[in-house]
Short mmCIF file of C-alpha atoms and ligand atoms in Angstrom, two decimals:
data_model
loop_
_atom_site.label_atom_id
_atom_site.label_comp_id
_atom_site.label_asym_id
_atom_site.label_seq_id
_atom_site.Cartn_x
_atom_site.Cartn_y
_atom_site.Cartn_z
CA MET A 1 15.79 19.45 -2.10
CA ALA A 2 19.05 18.51 -0.46
CA PHE A 3 22.22 19.95 -1.99
CA ASP A 4 20.47 22.86 -3.73
CA LYS A 5 22.43 25.49 -1.89
CA LEU A 6 25.64 23.53 -2.07
CA THR A 7 25.31 23.06 -5.82
CA GLU A 8 24.58 26.72 -6.21
CA ALA A 9 27.59 27.74 -4.13
CA LEU A 10 29.93 25.30 -5.87
CA SER A 11 28.88 26.31 -9.35
CA ALA A 12 29.16 29.97 -8.38
CA THR A 13 32.72 29.28 -7.24
CA PHE A 14 33.64 27.60 -10.52
CA LYS A 15 32.00 30.38 -12.50
CA LYS A 16 34.30 32.88 -10.84
CA ILE A 17 37.16 31.46 -12.84
CA THR A 18 35.37 30.58 -16.05
CA LYS A 19 36.81 33.44 -17.98
CA GLN A 20 40.27 33.37 -16.49
CA ASP A 21 43.21 31.79 -18.18
CA ARG A 22 45.39 31.41 -15.12
CA ILE A 23 44.81 31.19 -11.40
CA SER A 24 47.41 32.20 -8.91
CA ASP A 25 48.32 30.29 -5.78
CA LYS A 26 46.54 32.90 -3.72
CA HIS A 27 43.50 32.76 -5.93
CA LEU A 28 43.34 28.99 -5.45
CA ASP A 29 43.26 29.52 -1.68
CA THR A 30 40.37 31.95 -2.03
CA LEU A 31 38.48 29.54 -4.26
CA LEU A 32 39.03 26.65 -1.90
CA SER A 33 37.91 28.71 1.06
CA ASP A 34 34.68 29.38 -0.88
CA VAL A 35 34.30 25.64 -1.35
CA ARG A 36 34.97 25.15 2.37
CA LEU A 37 32.26 27.63 3.34
CA ALA A 38 29.80 26.02 0.95
CA LEU A 39 30.48 22.56 2.41
CA LEU A 40 30.29 23.70 6.02
CA ASP A 41 27.14 25.62 5.26
CA ALA A 42 25.65 22.39 3.90
CA ASP A 43 26.38 20.77 7.27
CA VAL A 44 29.18 18.57 6.01
CA ASN A 45 31.26 17.31 8.91
CA THR A 46 34.23 19.57 9.66
CA LYS A 47 36.78 16.77 9.68
CA VAL A 48 35.53 15.55 6.31
CA VAL A 49 35.68 19.06 4.87
CA ASN A 50 39.23 19.56 6.04
CA GLU A 51 40.48 16.28 4.61
CA PHE A 52 38.62 16.87 1.37
CA LEU A 53 40.14 20.31 0.86
CA THR A 54 43.63 19.26 1.82
CA LYS A 55 43.50 16.55 -0.84
CA ILE A 56 42.25 18.97 -3.46
CA HIS A 57 44.79 21.63 -2.54
CA ASP A 58 47.71 19.20 -2.70
CA GLN A 59 46.58 17.71 -5.97
CA ALA A 60 45.92 21.10 -7.49
CA LEU A 61 49.52 21.99 -6.84
CA ASN A 62 50.85 18.61 -8.00
CA GLN A 63 48.83 18.53 -11.17
CA LYS A 64 49.91 22.02 -12.16
CA ILE A 65 46.31 23.09 -12.36
CA LEU A 66 47.34 26.63 -11.75
CA SER A 67 49.20 26.80 -15.03
CA SER A 68 46.90 24.58 -17.04
CA LEU A 69 45.09 25.97 -20.05
CA LYS A 70 41.63 25.70 -18.62
CA PRO A 71 42.10 25.95 -14.87
CA ASN A 72 38.41 26.08 -14.13
CA GLU A 73 37.75 22.81 -15.90
CA ALA A 74 40.83 21.23 -14.38
CA LEU A 75 39.74 22.27 -10.91
CA MET A 76 36.20 21.09 -11.52
CA LYS A 77 37.51 17.74 -12.65
CA LEU A 78 39.60 17.49 -9.50
CA VAL A 79 36.68 18.37 -7.25
CA TYR A 80 34.51 15.96 -9.20
CA ASP A 81 36.98 13.09 -8.76
CA GLU A 82 37.30 13.75 -5.04
CA LEU A 83 33.53 13.98 -4.62
CA VAL A 84 33.10 10.61 -6.31
CA LEU A 85 35.62 9.14 -3.87
CA LEU A 86 33.92 10.85 -0.96
CA LEU A 87 30.48 9.56 -1.90
CA GLY A 88 31.42 6.09 -3.08
CA PRO A 89 33.18 5.40 -5.28
CA GLU A 90 31.31 2.12 -5.90
CA THR A 91 27.98 2.34 -7.61
CA PRO A 92 25.37 0.27 -5.83
CA ASP A 93 24.01 -2.32 -8.14
CA PHE A 94 20.99 -4.38 -7.52
CA ASP A 95 21.86 -6.41 -10.61
CA TRP A 96 21.79 -9.74 -8.91
CA PRO A 97 22.24 -12.88 -11.01
CA LYS A 98 18.95 -14.33 -12.10
CA GLY A 99 17.83 -17.22 -9.94
CA GLN A 100 20.01 -16.24 -6.98
CA ARG A 101 17.94 -15.63 -3.88
CA LYS A 102 18.78 -12.40 -2.08
CA ILE A 103 17.70 -11.26 1.36
CA VAL A 104 17.51 -7.58 2.28
CA LEU A 105 17.02 -6.50 5.89
CA PHE A 106 15.71 -3.00 6.62
CA VAL A 107 16.68 -1.48 9.94
CA GLY A 108 16.50 2.00 11.41
CA LEU A 109 15.14 4.27 14.08
CA GLN A 110 11.44 4.94 14.41
CA GLY A 111 9.78 6.83 11.59
CA THR A 112 12.87 7.04 9.42
CA GLY A 113 11.22 5.30 6.47
CA LYS A 114 11.97 1.56 6.76
CA THR A 115 8.54 0.38 5.70
CA THR A 116 8.20 2.86 2.85
CA SER A 117 11.73 2.15 1.60
CA ALA A 118 11.19 -1.62 1.68
CA ALA A 119 8.11 -1.22 -0.50
CA LYS A 120 9.89 1.24 -2.80
CA LEU A 121 12.84 -1.09 -3.32
CA ALA A 122 10.53 -4.06 -3.85
CA LYS A 123 8.66 -2.15 -6.55
CA TYR A 124 11.91 -1.00 -8.16
CA LEU A 125 13.38 -4.51 -8.23
CA LYS A 126 10.20 -5.98 -9.62
CA GLU A 127 9.71 -3.38 -12.33
CA LYS A 128 13.27 -2.54 -13.29
CA LYS A 129 15.28 -5.63 -12.43
CA ASP A 130 12.79 -8.34 -13.20
CA ARG A 131 12.97 -9.83 -9.69
CA LYS A 132 10.17 -11.57 -7.86
CA PRO A 133 10.14 -9.95 -4.44
CA ILE A 134 8.20 -10.68 -1.28
CA LEU A 135 7.93 -8.31 1.67
CA VAL A 136 8.07 -9.71 5.19
CA ALA A 137 6.27 -7.80 7.95
CA ALA A 138 8.57 -8.38 10.90
CA ASP A 139 7.69 -5.16 12.72
CA LEU A 140 5.47 -6.52 15.46
CA ALA A 141 5.87 -3.54 17.77
CA ARG A 142 2.56 -2.08 16.61
CA PRO A 143 -0.29 -3.75 14.71
CA ALA A 144 -0.66 -0.82 12.32
CA ALA A 145 2.81 -1.55 10.93
CA ILE A 146 1.53 -4.78 9.37
CA ASP A 147 -1.46 -3.02 7.78
CA GLN A 148 0.84 -0.33 6.43
CA LEU A 149 3.14 -2.85 4.75
CA GLU A 150 0.19 -4.78 3.35
CA ILE A 151 -1.27 -1.64 1.80
CA LEU A 152 2.09 -0.64 0.32
CA GLY A 153 2.58 -4.20 -0.96
CA GLN A 154 -0.75 -4.02 -2.75
CA GLN A 155 0.15 -0.69 -4.29
CA ALA A 156 3.46 -2.09 -5.49
CA HIS A 157 1.86 -5.38 -6.60
CA VAL A 158 4.27 -7.26 -4.37
CA ASP A 159 3.23 -10.11 -2.05
CA VAL A 160 3.52 -9.60 1.70
CA TYR A 161 4.08 -12.25 4.34
CA ALA A 162 2.42 -11.27 7.62
CA ASP A 163 1.00 -12.97 10.70
CA LYS A 164 -0.94 -10.80 13.09
CA ASN A 165 -1.01 -13.51 15.77
CA GLU A 166 2.75 -13.85 16.02
CA LYS A 167 4.34 -11.84 18.81
CA ASN A 168 7.99 -12.68 18.30
CA ALA A 169 9.87 -11.15 15.38
CA LEU A 170 12.42 -13.96 15.06
CA SER A 171 9.70 -16.62 15.03
CA LEU A 172 7.86 -14.63 12.40
CA VAL A 173 10.95 -14.43 10.21
CA LYS A 174 11.51 -18.19 10.61
CA ALA A 175 7.90 -18.89 9.63
CA ALA A 176 8.23 -16.52 6.70
CA MET A 177 11.29 -18.36 5.37
CA LYS A 178 9.47 -21.67 5.73
CA HIS A 179 6.57 -20.20 3.76
CA ILE A 180 8.90 -18.83 1.09
CA ASN A 181 11.04 -21.94 0.65
CA GLY A 182 10.01 -23.87 -2.41
CA LYS A 183 8.25 -20.85 -3.90
CA ASP A 184 9.72 -18.79 -6.70
CA TYR A 185 10.38 -15.59 -4.76
CA ASP A 186 13.97 -14.56 -5.43
CA THR A 187 14.16 -11.41 -3.30
CA ILE A 188 13.08 -11.26 0.32
CA LEU A 189 12.73 -7.81 1.86
CA VAL A 190 12.29 -7.79 5.63
CA ASP A 191 10.77 -4.78 7.40
CA THR A 192 11.64 -4.49 11.09
CA ALA A 193 10.54 -2.47 14.10
CA GLY A 194 12.09 0.87 14.99
CA ARG A 195 12.83 2.59 18.27
CA LEU A 196 13.29 6.20 19.22
CA ALA A 197 16.92 5.51 20.03
CA ILE A 198 19.23 2.55 19.79
CA ASP A 199 18.48 0.27 22.73
CA GLU A 200 19.54 -3.14 23.90
CA ALA A 201 16.22 -4.89 23.25
CA LEU A 202 16.03 -3.63 19.67
CA MET A 203 19.59 -4.63 18.93
CA GLN A 204 19.06 -8.10 20.36
CA GLU A 205 15.97 -8.61 18.27
CA LEU A 206 17.69 -7.40 15.11
CA ASN A 207 20.80 -9.40 15.88
CA SER A 208 18.82 -12.62 16.24
CA ILE A 209 17.09 -11.97 12.92
CA PHE A 210 20.43 -11.13 11.33
CA ASP A 211 22.02 -14.34 12.63
CA PHE A 212 19.19 -16.45 11.33
CA LEU A 213 18.81 -14.78 7.93
CA ARG A 214 22.42 -13.95 7.11
CA PRO A 215 21.08 -11.26 4.78
CA ASP A 216 22.89 -10.15 1.62
CA GLU A 217 22.10 -6.52 2.34
CA VAL A 218 21.48 -4.76 5.64
CA LEU A 219 20.18 -1.33 4.82
CA LEU A 220 19.86 1.34 7.47
CA THR A 221 17.31 4.07 6.82
CA VAL A 222 18.29 7.48 8.07
CA ASP A 223 16.31 10.66 7.88
CA ALA A 224 18.17 13.37 5.95
CA LEU A 225 16.67 15.91 8.32
CA SER A 226 18.49 14.46 11.28
CA GLY A 227 21.75 15.96 10.01
CA GLN A 228 24.89 14.94 11.81
CA ASP A 229 22.99 12.47 14.04
CA VAL A 230 23.00 10.18 11.03
CA ILE A 231 26.62 9.43 11.72
CA HIS A 232 26.03 8.36 15.34
CA THR A 233 23.07 6.22 14.32
CA ALA A 234 25.01 4.53 11.52
CA ASP A 235 27.90 3.85 13.90
CA GLY A 236 25.55 2.46 16.53
CA PHE A 237 23.83 0.03 14.18
CA ASN A 238 27.03 -0.86 12.40
CA LYS A 239 28.62 -2.16 15.57
CA THR A 240 26.08 -4.95 15.91
CA LEU A 241 24.83 -5.57 12.41
CA LYS A 242 27.47 -4.89 9.77
CA LEU A 243 25.48 -2.56 7.60
CA SER A 244 25.93 -2.88 3.86
CA GLY A 245 24.41 0.45 2.96
CA LEU A 246 22.37 3.45 3.93
CA ILE A 247 19.08 4.70 2.63
CA VAL A 248 18.82 8.43 3.14
CA THR A 249 15.12 9.25 3.24
CA LYS A 250 13.26 12.55 3.08
CA PHE A 251 15.95 13.99 0.85
CA ASP A 252 13.16 16.05 -0.68
CA ALA A 253 12.54 17.86 2.59
CA ASP A 254 16.14 18.73 3.37
CA ALA A 255 17.93 21.71 1.90
CA LYS A 256 21.39 20.83 3.17
CA GLY A 257 22.23 17.18 2.77
CA GLY A 258 25.66 17.47 4.35
CA ALA A 259 25.33 14.26 6.32
CA VAL A 260 25.09 12.32 3.07
CA LEU A 261 28.44 13.75 2.05
CA SER A 262 30.07 12.94 5.36
CA VAL A 263 28.70 9.57 6.26
CA LYS A 264 30.73 7.35 3.94
CA ALA A 265 33.97 8.98 5.00
CA LEU A 266 33.13 8.73 8.70
CA THR A 267 31.51 5.31 8.93
CA GLY A 268 32.68 3.47 5.83
CA VAL A 269 29.06 2.67 4.97
CA PRO A 270 28.05 3.84 1.50
CA VAL A 271 24.73 5.47 0.65
CA LYS A 272 22.85 3.14 -1.69
CA LEU A 273 19.43 4.71 -2.02
CA VAL A 274 17.82 8.06 -1.45
CA GLY A 275 14.15 8.63 -0.76
CA THR A 276 12.82 11.66 -2.58
CA GLY A 277 9.16 11.64 -1.59
CA GLU A 278 6.32 9.68 -0.05
CA LYS A 279 5.17 7.90 -3.19
CA LEU A 280 6.46 4.45 -4.12
CA ASP A 281 8.27 5.71 -7.20
CA ASP A 282 10.09 8.38 -5.22
CA THR A 283 13.36 6.60 -4.80
CA ASP A 284 16.72 6.91 -6.48
CA ILE A 285 19.70 4.63 -6.64
CA PHE A 286 22.60 6.66 -5.31
CA TYR A 287 25.19 7.01 -8.07
CA PRO A 288 28.27 8.79 -6.68
CA ASP A 289 29.41 9.95 -10.13
CA ARG A 290 26.03 11.38 -11.04
CA MET A 291 25.68 13.08 -7.70
CA ALA A 292 29.14 14.59 -8.09
CA ASN A 293 28.17 15.93 -11.50
CA ARG A 294 25.10 17.49 -10.03
CA LEU A 295 26.98 19.00 -7.15
CA ILE A 296 29.45 20.79 -9.36
CA GLY A 297 26.59 22.17 -11.43
CA MET A 298 26.99 19.85 -14.40
CA GLY A 299 23.50 18.46 -14.11
CA ASP A 300 22.67 14.80 -14.28
CA LEU A 301 21.82 13.93 -17.83
CA MET A 302 22.04 10.19 -17.22
CA SER A 303 19.23 10.25 -14.69
CA LEU A 304 17.24 12.64 -16.81
CA VAL A 305 17.55 10.37 -19.81
CA GLU A 306 16.58 7.33 -17.74
CA GLN A 307 13.47 9.06 -16.51
CA ALA A 308 12.74 10.29 -19.98
CA GLN A 309 13.06 6.75 -21.26
CA SER A 310 10.59 5.44 -18.74
CA LYS A 311 8.07 8.21 -19.28
CA LEU A 312 8.51 9.30 -22.87
CA ASP A 313 9.33 7.80 -26.20
CA VAL A 314 12.90 6.61 -26.23
CA GLU A 315 13.66 8.00 -29.66
CA ALA A 316 12.93 11.60 -28.73
CA SER A 317 15.10 11.46 -25.62
CA GLU A 318 17.97 9.77 -27.41
CA ARG A 319 17.82 12.34 -30.16
CA SER A 320 17.92 15.20 -27.70
CA MET A 321 20.74 13.56 -25.73
CA GLN A 322 22.78 13.08 -28.90
CA ARG A 323 22.30 16.70 -29.93
CA MET A 324 23.40 17.88 -26.50
CA MET A 325 26.46 15.66 -26.63
CA ASP A 326 27.23 17.10 -30.08
CA GLY A 327 27.06 20.54 -28.55
CA ILE A 328 24.00 21.50 -30.58
CA PHE A 329 21.38 23.51 -28.78
CA THR A 330 18.72 25.70 -30.38
CA PHE A 331 15.45 27.15 -29.17
CA ASP A 332 13.77 24.14 -30.78
CA ASP A 333 15.82 21.90 -28.50
CA MET A 334 14.85 24.06 -25.56
CA LEU A 335 11.22 23.79 -26.62
CA GLU A 336 11.55 20.03 -26.86
CA GLN A 337 12.98 20.00 -23.32
CA PHE A 338 10.08 22.05 -22.02
CA ASN A 339 7.66 19.69 -23.75
CA GLN A 340 9.37 16.70 -22.17
CA LEU A 341 9.60 18.32 -18.76
CA SER A 342 5.91 18.99 -18.68
CA LYS A 343 5.30 15.27 -19.07
CA MET A 344 7.74 14.20 -16.41
CA GLY A 345 6.34 15.28 -13.08
CA SER A 346 8.23 17.58 -10.75
CA LEU A 347 9.75 20.27 -12.86
CA GLN A 348 12.13 21.40 -10.15
CA ASN A 349 13.73 17.98 -9.93
CA MET A 350 14.03 17.69 -13.68
CA LEU A 351 15.54 21.13 -14.21
CA LYS A 352 18.33 20.32 -11.82
CA MET A 353 19.44 17.52 -14.07
CA ILE A 354 19.92 19.75 -17.09
CA PRO A 355 23.29 21.46 -17.23
CA GLY A 356 22.76 25.19 -17.06
CA ALA A 357 19.16 24.96 -16.02
CA SER A 358 19.71 24.44 -12.31
CA GLN A 359 19.46 28.19 -11.68
CA LEU A 360 16.04 28.01 -13.25
CA ALA A 361 15.00 25.41 -10.71
CA GLY A 362 15.49 27.85 -7.87
CA GLN A 363 13.16 30.31 -9.53
CA VAL A 364 10.16 28.04 -9.76
CA ASN A 365 8.11 25.92 -7.47
CA ASP A 366 6.10 23.07 -8.81
CA GLN A 367 2.83 24.95 -8.56
CA ASP A 368 4.13 27.76 -10.72
CA SER A 369 5.90 25.43 -13.06
CA ASN A 370 3.08 24.82 -15.50
CA ALA A 371 2.51 28.53 -15.89
CA MET A 372 6.23 29.06 -16.44
CA ILE A 373 6.49 26.31 -19.03
CA LYS A 374 3.43 27.64 -20.82
CA LYS A 375 4.92 31.11 -20.96
CA ASN A 376 8.31 29.93 -22.23
CA ARG A 377 6.72 27.72 -24.83
CA ALA A 378 4.55 30.62 -25.98
CA ILE A 379 7.65 32.78 -26.37
CA ILE A 380 9.45 30.13 -28.43
CA TYR A 381 6.34 29.44 -30.50
CA SER A 382 6.21 33.15 -31.35
CA MET A 383 9.68 33.00 -32.87
CA THR A 384 10.21 32.24 -36.53
CA LYS A 385 12.11 29.11 -37.56
CA GLU A 386 15.16 31.27 -38.35
CA GLU A 387 15.06 33.00 -34.98
CA ARG A 388 14.87 29.68 -33.16
CA ASN A 389 18.03 28.54 -34.91
CA ASP A 390 19.86 31.83 -34.66
CA PRO A 391 19.12 33.87 -31.56
CA SER A 392 21.45 36.64 -32.74
CA LEU A 393 18.59 37.73 -35.02
CA LEU A 394 16.60 38.68 -31.95
CA ARG A 395 16.90 42.49 -32.00
CA ALA A 396 14.59 44.89 -30.20
CA SER A 397 11.83 45.01 -32.82
CA ARG A 398 11.70 41.23 -33.08
CA LYS A 399 11.63 40.89 -29.32
CA ASN A 400 8.70 43.30 -29.23
CA ARG A 401 6.86 41.22 -31.78
CA ILE A 402 7.59 38.01 -29.87
CA ALA A 403 6.46 39.52 -26.56
CA LYS A 404 3.20 40.69 -28.15
CA GLY A 405 2.66 37.41 -29.94
CA SER A 406 3.17 35.38 -26.78
CA GLY A 407 1.32 37.68 -24.42
CA THR A 408 4.47 38.29 -22.40
CA SER A 409 6.84 41.22 -21.91
CA VAL A 410 10.20 42.04 -23.51
CA THR A 411 11.77 41.49 -20.10
CA GLU A 412 10.41 37.97 -20.06
CA VAL A 413 11.64 37.36 -23.60
CA ASN A 414 15.07 38.62 -22.58
CA ARG A 415 15.08 36.38 -19.55
CA LEU A 416 14.42 33.32 -21.67
CA ILE A 417 17.13 34.34 -24.15
CA ASN A 418 19.53 34.71 -21.25
CA GLN A 419 18.68 31.29 -19.91
CA PHE A 420 19.10 29.89 -23.37
CA GLU A 421 22.56 31.43 -23.76
CA LYS A 422 23.65 30.10 -20.38
CA ALA A 423 22.41 26.62 -21.18
CA LYS A 424 24.13 26.72 -24.53
CA GLU A 425 27.39 27.74 -22.93
CA GLN A 426 27.17 24.81 -20.55
CA MET A 427 26.29 22.42 -23.37
CA ARG A 428 29.54 23.41 -25.05
CA MET A 429 31.44 22.86 -21.86
CA LEU A 430 29.66 19.55 -21.41
CA LYS A 431 30.76 18.46 -24.83
CA ARG A 432 34.37 19.30 -24.07
CA MET A 433 34.27 17.63 -20.70
CA SER A 434 32.25 14.56 -21.57
CA LYS A 435 35.43 12.65 -22.29
CA GLN A 436 36.78 13.30 -18.82
CA PHE A 437 33.63 12.68 -16.82
CA PRO A 438 32.46 9.07 -16.89
CA GLY A 439 29.15 10.03 -15.29
CA LEU A 440 28.27 12.15 -18.31
CA LYS A 441 28.73 9.49 -20.91
N1 GTP B 501 8.89 13.24 2.11
C1 GTP B 501 9.26 11.97 2.32
N2 GTP B 501 8.60 11.24 3.22
C2 GTP B 501 9.01 9.97 3.42
C3 GTP B 501 10.09 9.40 2.73
N3 GTP B 501 10.26 8.13 3.17
C4 GTP B 501 9.29 7.93 4.08
N4 GTP B 501 8.53 9.03 4.25
C5 GTP B 501 7.41 9.23 5.18
O1 GTP B 501 7.88 9.15 6.50
C6 GTP B 501 6.91 8.56 7.34
C7 GTP B 501 7.50 7.37 8.07
O2 GTP B 501 7.81 6.36 7.11
P1 GTP B 501 7.77 4.82 7.46
O3 GTP B 501 8.17 4.08 6.24
O4 GTP B 501 6.48 4.45 8.08
O5 GTP B 501 8.93 4.76 8.53
P2 GTP B 501 9.35 3.54 9.45
O6 GTP B 501 10.82 3.64 9.67
O7 GTP B 501 8.85 2.27 8.89
O8 GTP B 501 8.58 3.90 10.80
P3 GTP B 501 8.32 2.93 12.07
O9 GTP B 501 7.90 1.62 11.51
O10 GTP B 501 7.26 3.61 12.84
O11 GTP B 501 9.60 2.86 12.83
C8 GTP B 501 5.75 8.20 6.45
O12 GTP B 501 4.78 9.20 6.53
C9 GTP B 501 6.36 8.17 5.06
O13 GTP B 501 5.42 8.47 4.06
C10 GTP B 501 10.79 10.23 1.78
O14 GTP B 501 11.77 9.83 1.13
N5 GTP B 501 10.34 11.50 1.61
MG1 MG B 502 7.72 0.82 9.74
#
């Protein structure tokens, strides 16, 4: 998944100063050059990296971070704030007033995910925002495009307007609006044709549709895998169409994600959605503050809780959230998390949202995940109630007993205890920092 390496490198950098009370001027330079390498390695645009670091360096000096009591937290906060600005700072909301009709136009190069994203957003708006969407199949470049949108519409339980006999995209859109007028659809999502590269004919077609529709949102889909090309594409489309946002698709397949970090700064167009898989539920609203939290290794509890709320009983997730915010974390809490995780689909994605557990994510793939969860649960189940509450009781003989009882080894027991301690440490930090980080509240 995009940003994995960057998150790892950034949290490693912050960890270097965790135990230090003061950082020197020179030390700050070393730390920032680590951050620079991590960003460049993630394919973030050089100009963006330079500006980003200059801002952080200057502010670090101004804010007397070097002499502050907890320089690591102060520096993290600074990097967090700058990341939020770099990625947003506005949070995209699709909270449109009830009864107001909204039109969303999807544009983008061939195969970047327009059709899929249109269906994903339609499903999201219908299920989460109580809208009544209709999809319009205005990609007439190939007949299969209409079938594809119709199938996706069925899967999402969203109506689709299509006309296989129409050859002109603008005429189709006009007919679609005629069909829609007087009906109670409040959100119109228009899928359009793509091309391999930006060309005159495509732009003219899109421009005529744009002029007629005057859409509320023009969303450009870009493939995360295309790296820095994203910036040229966004610029190219933006010249003619006035984009309102980007949808970065195939985020799941990209390990770097640097373009996402650069594109707002370079084009002024914010990322509003990310595609995280081929299924219709695989889409995320792009929250700059949550992403910044994740990037600095603080996890993304908000998103985790939201997913937990949609897939599990609300009470259990609220209880576990409250305990975390209170800085309480025992093996029973860890067990509860494992139980929840096993119900929530991709373990890797979930682990990344839990502060302190992101390292764990790198160690598993989703195929192994069930086995791993089973093992860890078995280890915790083999502990007594007292041991779960007080890991300091876990001496060698007890560890032996637990390993035997759970069919694992002492090394595996130790590994889990280690992970537990790390998570607990981050929970404490989270508690201290929750006041400063709006995204954590
Ligand atoms: N892994 C992954 N695959 C995606 C994502 N979004 C779209 N895809 C896949 O990418 C392929 C192209 O997606 P489409 O939605 O058809 O793209 P398009 O822009 O409409 O393509 P054209 O209409 O041909 O220009 C399909 O196989 C999708 O399933 C994503 O977020 N992650
Ligand atoms: Mg398409």
